[in-house]
Short mmCIF file of C-alpha atoms and ligand atoms in Angstrom, two decimals:
data_model
loop_
_atom_site.label_atom_id
_atom_site.label_comp_id
_atom_site.label_asym_id
_atom_site.label_seq_id
_atom_site.Cartn_x
_atom_site.Cartn_y
_atom_site.Cartn_z
CA MET A 1325 230.63 57.18 149.05
CA VAL A 1326 228.39 55.68 151.39
CA ARG A 1327 226.74 52.71 152.40
CA GLY A 1328 223.64 52.56 154.45
CA LEU A 1329 223.17 48.91 155.24
CA GLY A 1330 221.91 48.40 158.73
CA ARG A 1331 221.94 52.09 159.59
CA GLY A 1332 219.12 54.58 159.74
CA VAL A 1333 218.57 56.73 156.66
CA VAL A 1334 218.95 59.96 158.55
CA ASP A 1335 222.08 58.74 160.39
CA VAL A 1336 223.81 57.99 157.12
CA ILE A 1337 222.80 61.22 155.47
CA ARG A 1338 223.70 63.28 158.52
CA GLY A 1339 226.83 61.27 159.32
CA GLY A 1340 228.96 63.09 156.76
CA GLU A 1341 229.20 60.07 154.50
CA ARG A 1342 227.64 60.52 151.12
CA SER A 1343 224.39 58.79 150.48
CA ILE A 1344 223.13 57.21 147.30
CA SER A 1345 219.48 56.41 146.85
CA PHE A 1346 217.18 55.34 144.04
CA GLU A 1347 213.63 56.19 143.14
CA PHE A 1348 211.22 53.82 141.39
CA PHE A 1349 207.60 54.05 140.37
CA PRO A 1350 204.86 51.41 140.66
CA PRO A 1351 204.57 49.48 137.36
CA LYS A 1352 201.25 49.15 135.56
CA ASP A 1353 201.61 45.59 134.23
CA ALA A 1354 203.61 42.38 134.43
CA ALA A 1355 206.25 43.51 131.93
CA GLY A 1356 206.72 46.72 133.93
CA ALA A 1357 207.02 44.73 137.15
CA GLU A 1358 209.72 42.53 135.61
CA GLN A 1359 211.67 45.61 134.52
CA LEU A 1360 211.34 47.16 137.98
CA TRP A 1361 212.59 44.08 139.85
CA LYS A 1362 215.48 43.71 137.44
CA ALA A 1363 216.48 47.33 138.11
CA ILE A 1364 216.13 46.76 141.86
CA SER A 1365 218.33 43.67 141.78
CA ASP A 1366 220.94 45.38 139.55
CA LEU A 1367 221.18 48.31 141.97
CA GLU A 1368 220.89 46.50 145.31
CA PRO A 1369 224.61 45.52 145.43
CA TYR A 1370 225.49 49.22 145.63
CA ALA A 1371 223.95 49.24 149.13
CA PRO A 1372 221.89 52.40 148.77
CA THR A 1373 220.91 54.30 151.90
CA PHE A 1374 217.29 53.90 150.80
CA VAL A 1375 215.12 53.23 147.78
CA SER A 1376 211.85 55.08 147.36
CA VAL A 1377 208.69 54.19 145.49
CA THR A 1378 206.37 56.94 144.24
CA TYR A 1379 202.64 57.13 144.88
CA GLY A 1380 200.38 57.52 141.85
CA ALA A 1381 197.66 60.04 141.12
CA GLY A 1382 194.99 57.39 141.61
CA GLY A 1383 193.91 53.88 140.70
CA SER A 1384 195.50 50.52 141.32
CA THR A 1385 199.13 51.67 141.24
CA ARG A 1386 198.52 53.16 144.70
CA ASP A 1387 198.07 49.65 146.13
CA THR A 1388 201.11 48.56 144.13
CA THR A 1389 203.23 51.11 146.01
CA VAL A 1390 202.24 49.53 149.32
CA GLU A 1391 202.93 46.06 147.91
CA ILE A 1392 206.34 46.91 146.41
CA THR A 1393 207.66 48.78 149.45
CA GLY A 1394 206.54 45.88 151.65
CA ARG A 1395 208.33 43.41 149.39
CA ILE A 1396 211.50 45.51 149.41
CA ALA A 1397 211.36 45.58 153.23
CA ARG A 1398 210.78 41.84 153.39
CA ASP A 1399 212.85 40.36 150.59
CA THR A 1400 215.81 42.69 150.05
CA SER A 1401 218.61 44.18 152.13
CA MET A 1402 217.44 47.72 151.32
CA THR A 1403 215.42 50.27 153.29
CA PRO A 1404 212.26 51.28 151.42
CA VAL A 1405 210.85 54.79 151.64
CA ALA A 1406 207.17 54.77 150.71
CA HIS A 1407 205.70 57.89 149.12
CA LEU A 1408 202.21 59.02 150.09
CA THR A 1409 200.19 62.01 148.87
CA CYS A 1410 197.10 63.84 150.10
CA VAL A 1411 195.38 63.70 146.68
CA GLY A 1412 191.86 62.29 146.86
CA HIS A 1413 192.25 60.86 150.37
CA THR A 1414 190.43 61.62 153.61
CA ARG A 1415 192.42 61.70 156.83
CA GLU A 1416 191.00 58.29 157.75
CA GLU A 1417 192.13 56.80 154.44
CA LEU A 1418 195.60 58.24 154.95
CA GLU A 1419 195.71 56.73 158.42
CA ALA A 1420 194.71 53.33 157.02
CA ILE A 1421 197.49 53.53 154.40
CA LEU A 1422 200.03 54.49 157.06
CA ASP A 1423 198.89 51.45 159.05
CA ALA A 1424 199.25 49.25 155.95
CA TYR A 1425 202.83 50.52 155.45
CA ASP A 1426 203.55 49.89 159.11
CA ASP A 1427 202.14 46.34 158.90
CA ALA A 1428 204.31 45.72 155.82
CA GLY A 1429 207.44 46.68 157.76
CA VAL A 1430 207.89 50.06 156.06
CA ARG A 1431 209.21 52.62 158.56
CA HIS A 1432 210.17 55.51 156.25
CA LEU A 1433 207.79 57.79 154.40
CA MET A 1434 208.02 60.62 151.86
CA ALA A 1435 205.08 62.84 152.83
CA LEU A 1436 203.81 64.82 149.84
CA ARG A 1437 200.83 66.88 148.94
CA GLY A 1438 200.64 65.59 145.36
CA ASP A 1439 199.33 67.57 142.40
CA PRO A 1440 195.91 68.47 141.05
CA ALA A 1441 195.06 66.61 137.80
CA ASP A 1442 196.07 69.69 135.74
CA GLY A 1443 199.57 69.89 137.17
CA PRO A 1444 201.46 71.68 139.93
CA ARG A 1445 200.36 75.20 138.93
CA ALA A 1446 196.63 74.36 138.88
CA GLU A 1447 194.52 75.39 141.83
CA TRP A 1448 194.55 72.82 144.64
CA THR A 1449 191.18 71.72 145.96
CA VAL A 1450 191.30 69.86 149.23
CA THR A 1451 189.44 66.54 149.42
CA GLU A 1452 186.56 66.73 151.91
CA GLY A 1453 187.90 65.44 155.20
CA GLY A 1454 191.42 65.45 153.76
CA LEU A 1455 194.63 67.45 154.19
CA THR A 1456 195.73 70.69 152.52
CA TYR A 1457 199.51 70.71 152.88
CA ALA A 1458 202.27 68.13 153.04
CA SER A 1459 203.22 69.48 156.47
CA GLU A 1460 199.92 68.11 157.82
CA LEU A 1461 200.76 64.68 156.46
CA VAL A 1462 204.22 64.87 158.04
CA ASP A 1463 202.54 65.54 161.36
CA LEU A 1464 200.00 62.74 160.85
CA ALA A 1465 202.71 60.20 159.94
CA HIS A 1466 204.68 61.16 163.00
CA ARG A 1467 201.81 60.81 165.37
CA ARG A 1468 200.49 57.64 163.74
CA GLY A 1469 203.39 55.32 164.32
CA GLY A 1470 206.58 57.30 164.42
CA PHE A 1471 207.62 57.08 160.77
CA VAL A 1472 210.90 58.66 159.75
CA VAL A 1473 209.60 61.26 157.33
CA GLY A 1474 211.16 62.88 154.27
CA VAL A 1475 209.65 65.71 152.21
CA ALA A 1476 209.95 67.35 148.82
CA ALA A 1477 212.14 70.40 148.20
CA PHE A 1478 212.41 72.40 144.99
CA SER A 1479 215.71 73.66 143.61
CA LEU A 1480 214.01 76.57 141.81
CA GLY A 1481 211.06 76.84 144.18
CA HIS A 1482 207.71 75.11 143.81
CA PRO A 1483 206.08 76.45 140.63
CA SER A 1484 203.09 77.75 142.60
CA ALA A 1485 205.11 79.36 145.42
CA GLU A 1486 204.72 83.13 145.80
CA SER A 1487 208.47 83.63 146.02
CA LEU A 1488 211.66 81.67 146.66
CA GLU A 1489 211.62 82.91 150.25
CA ALA A 1490 208.03 81.72 150.74
CA ASP A 1491 209.07 78.38 149.27
CA ALA A 1492 211.90 78.07 151.81
CA HIS A 1493 209.41 78.82 154.59
CA VAL A 1494 207.24 75.90 153.39
CA LEU A 1495 210.26 73.62 153.80
CA LEU A 1496 210.82 75.06 157.28
CA ALA A 1497 207.15 74.33 158.15
CA LYS A 1498 207.66 70.70 157.03
CA GLN A 1499 210.78 70.44 159.20
CA GLN A 1500 208.88 71.92 162.15
CA ALA A 1501 206.15 69.33 161.61
CA GLY A 1502 208.77 66.60 162.01
CA ALA A 1503 210.42 66.00 158.61
CA GLU A 1504 213.94 64.66 159.01
CA PHE A 1505 215.24 64.85 155.46
CA ALA A 1506 214.29 66.31 152.09
CA VAL A 1507 214.82 65.25 148.49
CA THR A 1508 214.70 67.73 145.63
CA ASP A 1509 213.06 67.62 142.25
CA MET A 1510 215.30 67.03 139.19
CA VAL A 1511 218.26 69.39 139.49
CA PHE A 1512 219.73 70.71 136.23
CA ALA A 1513 222.43 73.00 137.62
CA ALA A 1514 224.48 72.80 140.83
CA ASP A 1515 223.96 76.55 141.38
CA ASP A 1516 220.20 76.01 141.62
CA TYR A 1517 220.76 73.46 144.40
CA ALA A 1518 223.26 75.77 146.15
CA GLY A 1519 220.68 78.58 146.02
CA LEU A 1520 218.06 76.37 147.68
CA ILE A 1521 220.50 75.38 150.42
CA GLU A 1522 221.43 79.01 151.05
CA ARG A 1523 217.79 80.12 151.31
CA ALA A 1524 216.85 77.17 153.51
CA ARG A 1525 219.82 77.40 155.89
CA ALA A 1526 219.34 81.19 156.26
CA ILE A 1527 215.94 80.67 157.88
CA GLY A 1528 216.82 77.68 160.06
CA VAL A 1529 216.17 74.62 157.88
CA ASP A 1530 218.88 72.22 159.04
CA ILE A 1531 217.65 68.84 157.78
CA PRO A 1532 219.75 67.19 155.06
CA ILE A 1533 218.55 68.08 151.56
CA VAL A 1534 219.51 65.48 148.93
CA PRO A 1535 219.50 66.60 145.28
CA GLY A 1536 217.53 64.58 142.71
CA ILE A 1537 219.36 63.48 139.54
CA MET A 1538 217.81 62.37 136.30
CA PRO A 1539 220.15 61.91 133.34
CA ILE A 1540 218.72 63.23 130.10
CA LEU A 1541 218.48 60.26 127.75
CA SER A 1542 215.76 61.71 125.53
CA LEU A 1543 215.17 65.44 125.19
CA ARG A 1544 211.51 64.94 124.42
CA GLN A 1545 210.86 62.82 127.51
CA VAL A 1546 212.76 65.07 129.91
CA SER A 1547 211.18 68.21 128.44
CA ARG A 1548 207.75 66.73 129.08
CA MET A 1549 208.62 65.75 132.64
CA ALA A 1550 210.19 69.13 133.32
CA GLU A 1551 207.10 70.96 131.97
CA LEU A 1552 204.88 68.77 134.14
CA SER A 1553 206.95 69.58 137.19
CA GLY A 1554 206.66 73.28 136.39
CA HIS A 1555 210.15 74.33 135.24
CA PRO A 1556 211.37 73.86 131.66
CA VAL A 1557 214.76 72.34 130.81
CA PRO A 1558 217.24 75.28 130.96
CA ASP A 1559 218.49 76.67 127.64
CA ALA A 1560 222.12 75.93 128.53
CA VAL A 1561 221.31 72.22 128.95
CA ARG A 1562 219.33 72.13 125.71
CA ALA A 1563 222.14 73.88 123.84
CA ARG A 1564 224.67 71.27 125.02
CA LEU A 1565 222.50 68.40 123.86
CA ALA A 1566 221.13 69.99 120.68
CA PRO A 1567 223.97 68.73 118.41
CA TYR A 1568 222.93 65.13 119.21
CA GLU A 1569 219.21 65.63 118.70
CA HIS A 1570 219.10 63.21 115.77
CA ASP A 1571 221.51 60.61 117.13
CA ALA A 1572 219.90 58.75 120.03
CA ALA A 1573 223.09 56.91 121.10
CA ALA A 1574 225.21 60.09 121.11
CA LEU A 1575 222.50 62.00 122.98
CA ARG A 1576 222.35 59.29 125.59
CA ALA A 1577 226.13 59.31 126.06
CA ALA A 1578 226.15 63.11 126.36
CA GLY A 1579 223.23 62.98 128.82
CA VAL A 1580 225.03 60.48 131.04
CA ALA A 1581 228.27 62.51 130.90
CA MET A 1582 226.41 65.70 131.83
CA ALA A 1583 224.64 63.99 134.73
CA ALA A 1584 227.95 62.63 136.06
CA GLU A 1585 229.47 66.12 135.87
CA LEU A 1586 226.47 67.52 137.71
CA CYS A 1587 226.82 64.86 140.44
CA GLU A 1588 230.46 65.89 140.94
CA GLU A 1589 229.52 69.56 141.12
CA LEU A 1590 226.72 68.85 143.59
CA LEU A 1591 228.98 66.82 145.87
CA ALA A 1592 231.63 69.55 145.65
CA ALA A 1593 228.92 72.04 146.66
CA GLY A 1594 228.31 70.01 149.83
CA ALA A 1595 225.36 67.80 148.83
CA PRO A 1596 225.01 65.00 151.42
CA GLY A 1597 224.27 62.47 148.71
CA LEU A 1598 222.64 61.81 145.35
CA HIS A 1599 219.11 60.59 144.72
CA PHE A 1600 218.66 58.98 141.31
CA TYR A 1601 215.36 59.08 139.45
CA THR A 1602 215.82 55.70 137.76
CA LEU A 1603 212.54 55.41 135.79
CA ASN A 1604 212.76 51.73 136.81
CA ARG A 1605 215.92 51.10 134.78
CA SER A 1606 219.42 50.60 136.07
CA ARG A 1607 221.62 51.20 133.03
CA ALA A 1608 221.97 54.98 133.10
CA THR A 1609 222.60 55.04 136.87
CA LEU A 1610 225.27 52.33 136.48
CA GLU A 1611 226.90 54.31 133.65
CA ILE A 1612 227.01 57.37 135.91
CA PHE A 1613 228.50 55.26 138.73
CA GLU A 1614 231.22 54.11 136.38
CA ARG A 1615 232.13 57.71 135.58
CA LEU A 1616 232.04 58.66 139.27
CA ARG A 1617 234.02 55.52 140.15
CA ILE A 1618 231.33 54.34 142.54
CA SER A 1619 231.67 50.59 142.89
CA VAL A 1620 229.97 47.78 144.76
CA PRO A 1621 231.21 47.97 148.38
P1 FAD B 1748 203.45 71.20 149.94
O1 FAD B 1748 204.69 71.31 150.73
O2 FAD B 1748 202.15 71.08 150.66
O3 FAD B 1748 203.36 72.47 148.98
C1 FAD B 1748 202.32 72.58 148.01
C2 FAD B 1748 202.00 74.04 147.72
O4 FAD B 1748 201.40 74.63 148.87
C3 FAD B 1748 203.22 74.88 147.40
O5 FAD B 1748 202.84 75.89 146.50
C4 FAD B 1748 203.54 75.52 148.72
O6 FAD B 1748 204.20 76.75 148.52
C5 FAD B 1748 202.15 75.72 149.31
N1 FAD B 1748 202.15 75.64 150.78
C6 FAD B 1748 202.58 74.60 151.53
N2 FAD B 1748 202.40 74.87 152.85
C7 FAD B 1748 201.83 76.08 152.92
C8 FAD B 1748 201.36 76.91 153.98
N3 FAD B 1748 201.48 76.51 155.25
N4 FAD B 1748 200.82 78.08 153.67
C9 FAD B 1748 200.71 78.49 152.39
N5 FAD B 1748 201.13 77.77 151.34
C10 FAD B 1748 201.68 76.58 151.59
N6 FAD B 1748 203.81 63.56 143.50
C11 FAD B 1748 203.04 62.45 143.52
O7 FAD B 1748 201.85 62.51 143.14
N7 FAD B 1748 203.53 61.24 143.94
C12 FAD B 1748 204.80 61.11 144.37
O8 FAD B 1748 205.21 60.01 144.76
C13 FAD B 1748 205.65 62.26 144.35
N8 FAD B 1748 206.95 62.18 144.76
C14 FAD B 1748 207.72 63.31 144.78
C15 FAD B 1748 209.05 63.21 145.23
C16 FAD B 1748 209.88 64.33 145.23
C17 FAD B 1748 211.29 64.20 145.73
C18 FAD B 1748 209.39 65.57 144.76
C19 FAD B 1748 210.28 66.78 144.73
C20 FAD B 1748 208.07 65.68 144.31
C21 FAD B 1748 207.23 64.56 144.32
N9 FAD B 1748 205.89 64.63 143.89
C22 FAD B 1748 205.10 63.50 143.90
C23 FAD B 1748 205.34 65.90 143.40
C24 FAD B 1748 204.71 66.75 144.53
O9 FAD B 1748 203.59 66.06 145.07
C25 FAD B 1748 204.31 68.07 143.91
O10 FAD B 1748 205.44 68.80 143.56
C26 FAD B 1748 203.32 68.94 144.69
O11 FAD B 1748 202.91 70.01 143.86
C27 FAD B 1748 203.92 69.58 145.93
O12 FAD B 1748 204.06 68.66 146.91
P2 FAD B 1748 204.69 69.07 148.34
O13 FAD B 1748 204.74 67.85 149.10
O14 FAD B 1748 205.92 69.89 148.18
O15 FAD B 1748 203.49 70.01 148.89
#
């Protein structure tokens, strides 16, 4: 398993080694910031290929994303990937944020459209003077400073896509606009990821597509997140965890074991790496590493 120190994100992912990466979100307060930096320092020794920081729907956490990615670039050995969305921004504002990332030493970007306030299925209304699709942001980021750009991919298709084929064509459009890698939403089954790869490769998408992993530690929390992202937790996953519904510790252990199994299946299916949705905590990821025998290099 891989280590990305000193090498470009895309080189590592493409190089045939397996990548590990971690996703964080911008905290809302001082206690959240402490938890985030603890998770970052717990995970840094594993030399991830990159760590990404999400971009909020609005408000002050958006500035926090710029601040945190800049601090990761400056004060840690890791490569930050800053997320950016089109929600509520004009093209000029997006350009100013790209410049702020550049000034902060951030060279990698996840270019996303973002969601309307009512979720991914709700109708998208473009901000006046703004962008409609992530592919336009990919193009903007490329032209504005040569960022290395990643994009979102969806193991079961974006919930608002007309069909799985149309969804694959959206990924192709993002590649054609200059995206160099993709990261998927939470994957629940290796077959879903394999299906995405098959559809994408069949129409000429050749960028690396890294599956997203989030261990289920609480059924309620993951169900909510899955609903928000547009696809419910599959029945088979629920059925496996149902016996532990009233025993938090047992559910957690089963969730970690299932996630580790899924990681193994994904790697066996040819995934170029694993991207962990950490929720700003390190423990579950470290427990999965122990099961996968991933150690500090
Ligand atoms: P797009 O690729 O623009 O797709 C959006 C919709 O438009 C889809 O229905 C697509 O089919 C359609 N579409 C796209 N291009 C075309 C076209 N040319 N013609 C017709 N239809 C088209 N959200 C956040 O707010 N902040 C984050 O930090 C964040 N990080 C994410 C990270 C990952 C790895 C993933 C998987 C998602 C993330 N999201 C984040 C959620 C994401 O913003 C939503 O899923 C959003 O609904 C879609 O974003 P996108 O970049 O895929 O958009």
